[in-house]
Every structure is written in structure tokens, then in C-alpha cells.
Amino acid sequence: MNKRLLMTPGPTPIPPSVLRALSQPIIHHRTPEFKALFSSCADDLKPIFATEQPVLMLSSSGTGAMEASITNFTRRGDTIITVAAGKFGQRWGAIGRAYGLNVVELTVEWGHAVTVQAVADALTAHPEAVGVYFQSSETATATTHPVQAIAALCRTRANTLCVVDGITAVGVQPLAMDEWGVDIVLSGSQKAFMLPPGLAFIAASEKAWAQAASADHPRFYFDLPAERAKQAGGQTVWTSPVGLIQGLRAVLDIMIENGGLAGLHAHHDRLARATQAGVQALGLTLFSQAPAWSCTAVRAPDAIGAGPIIQGLNDRGIKVAGGQDHVKGKIFRIGHLGWFDGKDILTTLASLESVLLSLGHEFEQGASITACSAVLSA
Amino acid sequence: MNKRLLMTPGPTPIPPSVLRALSQPIIHHRTPEFKALFSSCADDLKPIFATEQPVLMLSSSGTGAMEASITNFTRRGDTIITVAAGKFGQRWGAIGRAYGLNVVELTVEWGHAVTVQAVADALTAHPEAVGVYFQSSETATATTHPVQAIAALCRTRANTLCVVDGITAVGVQPLAMDEWGVDIVLSGSQKAFMLPPGLAFIAASEKAWAQAASADHPRFYFDLPAERAKQAGGQTVWTSPVGLIQGLRAVLDIMIENGGLAGLHAHHDRLARATQAGVQALGLTLFSQAPAWSCTAVRAPDAIGAGPIIQGLNDRGIKVAGGQDHVKGKIFRIGHLGWFDGKDILTTLASLESVLLSLGHEFEQGASITACSAVLSA
């Protein structure tokens, strides 16, 4: 009878209509029926990615799409600039080094956004850089980087791509791919797309596709030019994750019914502000200096630490995420991207109050609910 | 009201209990609950793969596991021997060439198994070969290669791995990894595992793991030594396809309840013989000289061609696969690996009789049912 509430920044809860779609009988991936399904999903993904470019689908986790965005658009020995402001930003550097790139890694204090100046300086120091690789929302710290301004810097240069991991940003917070001139945006199914993990998405600009022609890394499974050609006909090169694509159709229907991308932005902005207001009303501080709309990272009181708070919430049936690496035990992260609503935030805050009370933290009881409700009903 | 029967060699139909498992609420992949689920699946995969080695799970289609079995166990410039006896065998060569290997491709007439002598000769001619890469069951032609004998050849050589694509063989026909000394066996979820596509499996021998230490291809997403270390603790390096693993638990329960690997072998052997007997009773001939237990490839009468037969079956609600490349239009393939039973074969044969009758093929009406039933009730 203990209902579990998953409040992590991915996987995120799956709506009932999507669960039902996931339990449909399987269809064959080389049939007109599948091509129609796949193409309808591909069409409806474009406005969610804010692009006219095809949004390619890959059978992998988001990390596969990150790798593909390096191996398909760079050459051995190329220089790339990466932003390491958390665990996911560090992954860009690791992939680049694995493929023999010269990685210029901008290390940023966790919880902070990279400054546009730091990127501009790196680009000036490295005119040979073929790409700036970073996150729209660094999930490890719940922090938003200044995508639009960095894209503007890259736009002035003929051979530098702006490559954005939008795993926790697509369908969540503004990331206007075509309008801002972002060259590559990638994402994954288990975040705003409210599906199980295993389906990755990637879209690229004409500038990026031109650069792809000279990419020279060995590759086979993640061959984006081949996927681009094949997916135009409603099929993937390798076997599609058919079940997830059946589920994706149900997800896109929900997104369309709820106002499309504008509706998703309004929804996540509201949940983020409600969560932020709630935890701050308890005397807790946000870990991020530039909070993302996908999840909220909260500093635990020093005297308590994050561990007992996460455990206390878990005991009450609510799963939140902890911190990673050197912020483990110091922060906890409340996810609110995907299938969440105001009631989920209120429940989490009420339970957090209960936990903090039991742990001896001093605060005004009920304050988080009042603050959160004020945002939700505004 | 037109019930669809999917009789292709993958994706294969999904049992109801597995569909229900796929529609469970999602759980987080970094929790004790998930670790317990994952580890129980990993344990129960071992007997299905006939190995004591860990069976690693990857978030990809089977082709990803094929790539991983090259990039993790060879070095740039290495020589490998591949068996190209169909579309999937050709893929080994394509992957090897993409990664800068010297590929010695044994071209075999479609429908035939490679001879042990041909492999022995190639090994003699290429003492430097680090692996023989082939299929247990070449799905394009429904043909079984002599895995045990080829493994025996590789076993006599210190540095030559026997690498088997078991995508349509694991859980279907004999492939005694440890007993025969096969070094690498890989498979995918949408075949005998009765799941949607998107989860791949790979197991490797100690001999293979030793060779992995010196592999030097650039790689990141498919890093098997890293996966081996991480999966020992019940987690994957990258985000797991959680939904498919929830489904896999239900699949393994079915497999265990039905006699485990021995039960699966008996089941598929029976269905294969029943299908073969049925089509032959209609005066049709098998395309394969060494028929696999996973599916049956049937030559269409020259005067009719495969197209009208496949279309006629489709009109009657039964989806079978056609031929690929130069045998397109000449053969059709009836899948019977996974969640099939005798009734499915009988239905397919009865519908095939109806189609052939309408197309003017001369045969003894009812003969396929009689022949098939004789096998099923033996």
C-alpha cells in the first residue's frame, strides 16, 4: 500500500496512456504500418526540438547520441571546447579524448553556469576549435548554461558548431534550435519524453551536416548521415526500438494536447518556480546559481547532510536524487520534468517538511506549502 | 476484427505477461530495487547462453553488440575472417572494414552453410587472424553454420577467437558456448527473448577478455570491460533500458517454467520440423541446405514468385518475411522463434494453402496440415 513517487530527473514517471501504448502487440519495423508511425513521430518531434531539421531516432541511451555528435561531426585531432560544470559536462571531455580529439575543457564550479566570456575567450585562444560542446541543463547541478549567447558566438565562425546536450532541456526550457542557431541538439526518452530509457534523439543544422561530410572517425552503429537518409523514408538503419516508438506516439499526443512546446515550457517553468519557492521557504538554499527548469538541486543543511533527507523521503515513498561525486551527501535533487503536476510538488514538499522536522531542522511549519501554492495558483 | 499474426524472424510476438511487465511503472536504475532485478536477470541469462560467464546487457539493437564484439576484442590492422553467407554475415565484413581491420571474407552461396574446410583453409592461409566472425543462424537464409566445429578449430589457436552472432540462435538451437569453446556469443531482445527491440546481450570467454586488454579502437558507448565491471554490481555504465529489463524478468520466468534451455531447444526443433514438413508437402522446396531452427526459408514456385505469396498471406492477416537482396522475390521466410506454438504453424500453412490455391499452384489440398500435424503429435 506504500505508493511510490519517482521525483528524479530521469527516469521520470510514465503516464497511463503511454504505459498502455508500451504494452501493445509489437509490429514489424519493415512495414508500411511502421513507416507511417515512425514518420508521424518524426514530424511531431520537430516542433518540440524547435527545428525544421529531421530529428533522428537512435536505439541507445542519451550517451550514444552524445558519442554520435562527436564521431559524426569532427575529425581525429580536431580541437573542441567542452564545458565541465558537472558530471554530464565532464562526459563530453571523456568522449572527445576517447576519440583522439584535443579537448579544451572549461572547468566551471559546480552549481554555476559557464560565462559567455569564458567561452568567447576559449574560442579566441583556439580559433581552430570545431565545436563547443555543453549542456543546456547540467542535470548534475540543475543548472542552465547560456545557450543562446554561446550559439551566437559560434554562429560568427564558419567552422565552429554549437553542440547542445538537451537531455533534460528539450521540451522543458527554452532551446530554440533554429532561431538561436544551435547546430546540434540531442535528447533522450526517459526525461521530458516520459518514456523508459532506450531511445535517443539528435537533430543537426545544415552547417553541421556540411561538417559531417569530412568526419573521419571509424564508426558503424552510430552513422548519422546513413540514418538521415534512411529515416527520411520512415525507417532506421538498424532495428528500431519499436516498442518505445509506439510509446512515443502516445507521448507526442499528450504534448500536442497540452499546448505543444509553449505549453511544456509554461508547465515546467511553473513547477520549477513552485519547487524553488517551497524549499527556500524552509530556509534551504538552492545549489544552482542559474536554476534549470528540469530539476531543483537543494543544499542540505550542513548539520544534517543530504543522506538522511534522501533516506527520510524514501521511507515516505518519495524517491529523489542525491548529489554526485564531490557534492554527494551535500545536495539532493528534486526532478520535475515530464509527467509531474503541482500536487506532486506539494506532496514532496510536505514530506520534506516531515523529514526535516524529524531531523531537527528549524523552520516555519507549512511555509513550503504556502510558498509553493502561491506560485501554483498565480 | 482482422487479427494480425506476426510470423517473422524478429520482431517476434510478445506474450501477455511480458506486455504487462512492459507497462509497469518505471523504476530508477540507480536503486537497490533495480540492482536486484538486473542481477536476477543476469543470473538467469547464463544458462540460456550456456555459459558461466556474465551475460552483459547493452542499450542497443543487436548490431551494436556486433560492433562491440569487434571494437573491444581486436586492434587496428588486425586480420579477421568473416563468413558472408547472407545479409547478416556481410555485416561482419562491413563493421570490420569500418574499423580498419583486414577482413578476409568467406563468401558462401546464399542458402548454404560455410564448410569447416573453408574456415580451416582460411585459418591456415591467415595464421595472423585474431577471430572468426560468423552467425550461428544466418537469418537472411535461415541457415545454420557449423559452430561447434569452427569453435574447435579456433580452440587450437592461442590468439584466434570464435565469435558468434547468436541473434536468432540463442534460446533456439544448440549453441553450447562454454562446452564448445565459443569465445563470444551475442544476441538481441526481439528474437527468442520475445521482447521489443532495444536490448542486446553479449558474453565473452576468458580467452576473449584477455584479448580485450590490448584492443585499441577508439570507443566510448560500447565499452565492454567497463560494462563487465559495472554489471557485476547490478548496474550498467550508461542508463539501462529499464522497461525492457522489467520485461526480461517476465521472459526469463516463462523460459524457466518451460524447461529452460533444453525446453526451448525441443520447442524450436519441433516447430522447425513441423514447418519444413508442411511446406515440403505442398511441393515447395526449402531454400536452405542446413535449415535453422529459428525460421524456415521457402523457395517460391518460379511461375509465381514470392511477392504474391507474401501479399496473399498478408491479406489473410499473416505477416511473413521476404527475401533480401538477390533473393528478394524468390523466397519467403516463416519465423518460428519465440512465442509461437503448433497452432501458429498450422494457421500459417492453412493460409498458405489458400494463397497457393488462388495463385494456381498445384498441390494436394490439406497435405501441409497432415504433414505438419504428424510432426507436432509425434
XYZ file of N, CA and C in Angstrom, chain A residues 6 8 10-14 19 22-31 59-61 63-64 67 91 94-95 98-99 190 196-198 218-222 238-243 319, chain B residues 6 8 10-14 19 22-31 59-61 63-64 67 91 94-95 98-99 190 196-198 218-222 238-243 319:
270
model
N 8.160 8.788 -7.946
C 9.504 8.929 -8.502
C 9.726 10.399 -8.846
N 12.720 11.933 -9.558
C 14.107 12.080 -10.010
C 14.131 12.751 -11.390
N 14.976 11.789 -14.119
C 15.070 10.757 -15.136
C 15.659 9.490 -14.573
N 15.008 8.323 -14.812
C 13.721 8.200 -15.492
C 12.632 8.969 -14.767
N 11.645 9.407 -15.521
C 10.520 10.141 -14.960
C 9.263 9.285 -15.104
N 8.238 9.585 -14.312
C 7.031 8.750 -14.363
C 6.428 8.690 -15.767
N 5.791 7.590 -16.055
C 5.202 7.356 -17.378
C 3.686 7.451 -17.266
N 1.953 4.005 -20.879
C 2.142 2.619 -20.416
C 1.289 1.667 -21.247
N 2.878 1.130 -24.532
C 4.063 0.267 -24.426
C 3.685 -1.207 -24.339
N 2.440 -1.485 -24.013
C 2.025 -2.883 -23.889
C 1.182 -3.329 -25.080
N 1.255 -2.567 -26.169
C 0.600 -3.020 -27.410
C 1.369 -4.185 -28.008
N 0.679 -5.039 -28.774
C 1.428 -6.053 -29.526
C 2.449 -5.366 -30.431
N 3.564 -6.036 -30.633
C 4.649 -5.460 -31.433
C 4.269 -5.482 -32.910
N 4.790 -4.519 -33.648
C 4.629 -4.566 -35.105
C 6.013 -4.678 -35.741
N 6.061 -5.105 -36.985
C 7.347 -5.281 -37.665
C 7.859 -3.927 -38.148
N 9.179 -3.747 -38.079
C 9.766 -2.440 -38.363
C 10.035 -2.206 -39.851
N 9.763 -3.216 -40.680
C 9.938 -3.008 -42.132
C 8.593 -3.137 -42.838
N 7.616 -2.379 -42.352
C 6.257 -2.437 -42.913
C 5.733 -1.018 -43.134
N 18.604 3.857 -31.341
C 18.349 2.850 -30.314
C 19.527 2.823 -29.356
N 19.479 3.709 -28.355
C 20.565 3.825 -27.371
C 20.104 4.740 -26.256
N 20.915 4.847 -25.224
C 20.676 5.882 -24.220
C 21.190 7.207 -24.774
N 23.685 8.888 -23.981
C 25.146 8.888 -24.146
C 25.541 8.448 -25.552
N 24.773 7.539 -26.134
C 25.039 7.139 -27.515
C 24.914 8.325 -28.466
N 27.969 10.532 -28.046
C 29.087 9.990 -28.812
C 28.904 10.291 -30.307
N 31.465 14.393 -19.233
C 31.363 13.288 -20.189
C 31.780 13.734 -21.595
N 35.431 13.335 -21.827
C 35.827 11.918 -21.857
C 35.604 11.321 -23.246
N 34.482 11.654 -23.862
C 34.212 11.114 -25.207
C 35.221 11.688 -26.202
N 38.477 10.034 -25.833
C 38.426 8.648 -26.310
C 38.583 8.591 -27.825
N 38.166 9.639 -28.513
C 38.244 9.659 -29.980
C 39.420 10.493 -30.493
N 13.839 9.155 -21.584
C 13.383 8.974 -20.203
C 13.297 10.277 -19.420
N 10.333 4.972 -21.013
C 11.508 4.287 -20.471
C 12.753 4.698 -21.252
N 13.931 4.501 -20.675
C 15.164 4.807 -21.401
C 15.353 3.838 -22.574
N 16.141 4.276 -23.566
C 16.488 3.389 -24.673
C 16.271 3.982 -26.049
N 36.377 6.164 -37.180
C 35.728 4.904 -37.514
C 34.388 4.828 -36.783
N 33.373 4.393 -37.478
C 32.068 4.270 -36.824
C 31.205 3.338 -37.652
N 30.225 2.774 -37.042
C 29.317 1.897 -37.766
C 27.897 2.030 -37.219
N 27.718 1.705 -35.936
C 26.366 1.696 -35.373
C 25.749 3.095 -35.360
N 26.539 4.089 -34.969
C 26.029 5.466 -34.911
C 26.484 6.231 -36.150
N 19.342 0.445 -38.489
C 19.302 -0.790 -37.709
C 17.904 -0.943 -37.128
N 17.665 -2.083 -36.483
C 16.326 -2.343 -35.966
C 15.898 -1.245 -34.980
N 14.745 -0.691 -35.208
C 14.220 0.368 -34.337
C 13.765 -0.197 -33.003
N 13.846 0.603 -31.955
C 13.205 0.205 -30.692
C 11.694 0.408 -30.829
N 11.068 -0.530 -31.491
C 9.675 -0.382 -31.931
C 8.733 -0.046 -30.774
N 8.913 -0.742 -29.654
C 8.020 -0.511 -28.515
C 8.081 0.928 -28.030
N 11.114 9.114 -4.052
C 12.495 8.915 -4.492
C 12.997 10.201 -5.138
N 2.006 -12.245 -36.488
C 3.361 -11.860 -36.903
C 4.225 -13.116 -36.952
N 7.325 -13.445 -38.457
C 8.635 -13.052 -38.980
C 9.726 -13.495 -38.009
N 11.694 -11.968 -36.279
C 12.031 -10.842 -35.419
C 11.660 -9.535 -36.077
N 10.956 -8.633 -35.342
C 10.433 -8.876 -34.005
C 9.465 -10.055 -33.995
N 9.394 -10.694 -32.839
C 8.502 -11.829 -32.662
C 7.401 -11.440 -31.671
N 6.282 -12.153 -31.693
C 5.170 -11.789 -30.805
C 5.598 -11.777 -29.324
N 4.937 -10.931 -28.566
C 5.263 -10.749 -27.149
C 4.152 -11.369 -26.307
N 3.994 -8.292 -22.006
C 3.368 -6.993 -22.311
C 2.957 -6.290 -21.022
N 5.933 -4.851 -19.379
C 6.413 -3.655 -20.084
C 5.590 -2.424 -19.752
N 4.397 -2.635 -19.189
C 3.561 -1.480 -18.865
C 3.543 -1.203 -17.364
N 4.527 -1.758 -16.656
C 4.673 -1.416 -15.240
C 5.199 0.008 -15.095
N 4.885 0.668 -13.977
C 5.536 1.954 -13.718
C 7.061 1.776 -13.735
N 7.742 2.793 -14.193
C 9.200 2.717 -14.317
C 9.844 2.803 -12.928
N 11.008 2.166 -12.793
C 11.784 2.344 -11.560
C 13.117 2.979 -11.917
N 13.762 3.555 -10.939
C 15.036 4.235 -11.179
C 16.154 3.205 -11.276
N 17.108 3.479 -12.166
C 18.156 2.500 -12.468
C 19.341 2.566 -11.516
N 19.315 3.484 -10.578
C 20.401 3.540 -9.590
C 19.837 3.287 -8.197
N 19.115 2.188 -8.046
C 18.485 1.865 -6.765
C 18.723 0.392 -6.442
N 22.210 -1.223 -24.153
C 21.049 -0.491 -24.669
C 21.290 -0.194 -26.140
N 20.935 -1.156 -26.989
C 21.138 -1.013 -28.437
C 20.429 -2.161 -29.139
N 20.407 -2.106 -30.453
C 19.970 -3.273 -31.208
C 21.124 -4.273 -31.252
N 22.971 -5.087 -33.631
C 24.109 -4.577 -34.400
C 25.111 -3.855 -33.494
N 24.615 -3.200 -32.471
C 25.521 -2.567 -31.506
C 26.421 -3.596 -30.838
N 29.066 -4.665 -33.301
C 30.161 -3.684 -33.327
C 31.059 -3.846 -32.099
N 27.419 -8.177 -42.811
C 27.577 -7.067 -41.863
C 28.886 -7.168 -41.082
N 31.453 -5.514 -43.103
C 31.276 -4.062 -43.152
C 31.775 -3.408 -41.858
N 31.482 -4.031 -40.731
C 31.940 -3.454 -39.457
C 33.465 -3.526 -39.385
N 34.982 -0.905 -41.477
C 34.771 0.427 -40.900
C 35.802 0.727 -39.811
N 36.282 -0.307 -39.155
C 37.250 -0.116 -38.069
C 38.685 -0.434 -38.497
N 14.599 -8.988 -29.428
C 13.359 -9.151 -30.204
C 13.271 -10.485 -30.935
N 10.338 -6.347 -27.200
C 10.602 -5.367 -28.262
C 12.116 -5.228 -28.483
N 12.529 -4.726 -29.634
C 13.956 -4.498 -29.864
C 14.496 -3.389 -28.951
N 15.814 -3.405 -28.729
C 16.442 -2.314 -27.967
C 17.335 -2.778 -26.838
N 39.195 3.375 -30.883
C 38.531 4.384 -30.064
C 37.101 3.912 -29.801
N 36.640 4.047 -28.585
C 35.266 3.639 -28.271
C 34.861 4.303 -26.969
N 33.583 4.432 -26.774
C 33.096 5.030 -25.536
C 31.794 4.363 -25.100
N 30.779 4.431 -25.948
C 29.463 3.913 -25.551
C 29.501 2.402 -25.353
N 30.154 1.700 -26.266
C 30.226 0.233 -26.168
C 31.571 -0.174 -25.583
N 25.980 3.081 -18.646
C 25.054 4.143 -19.066
C 23.651 3.740 -18.615
N 22.710 4.633 -18.818
C 21.352 4.354 -18.362
C 20.823 3.065 -19.010
N 20.323 2.182 -18.189
C 19.775 0.907 -18.660
C 18.437 1.119 -19.357
N 18.117 0.274 -20.330
C 16.754 0.270 -20.867
C 15.833 -0.411 -19.859
N 15.472 0.328 -18.830
C 14.804 -0.225 -17.649
C 13.537 -0.995 -17.998
N 12.746 -0.429 -18.902
C 11.485 -1.080 -19.259
C 11.708 -2.460 -19.852
N 1.811 -12.022 -41.386
C 2.995 -11.318 -41.876
C 4.186 -12.264 -41.847
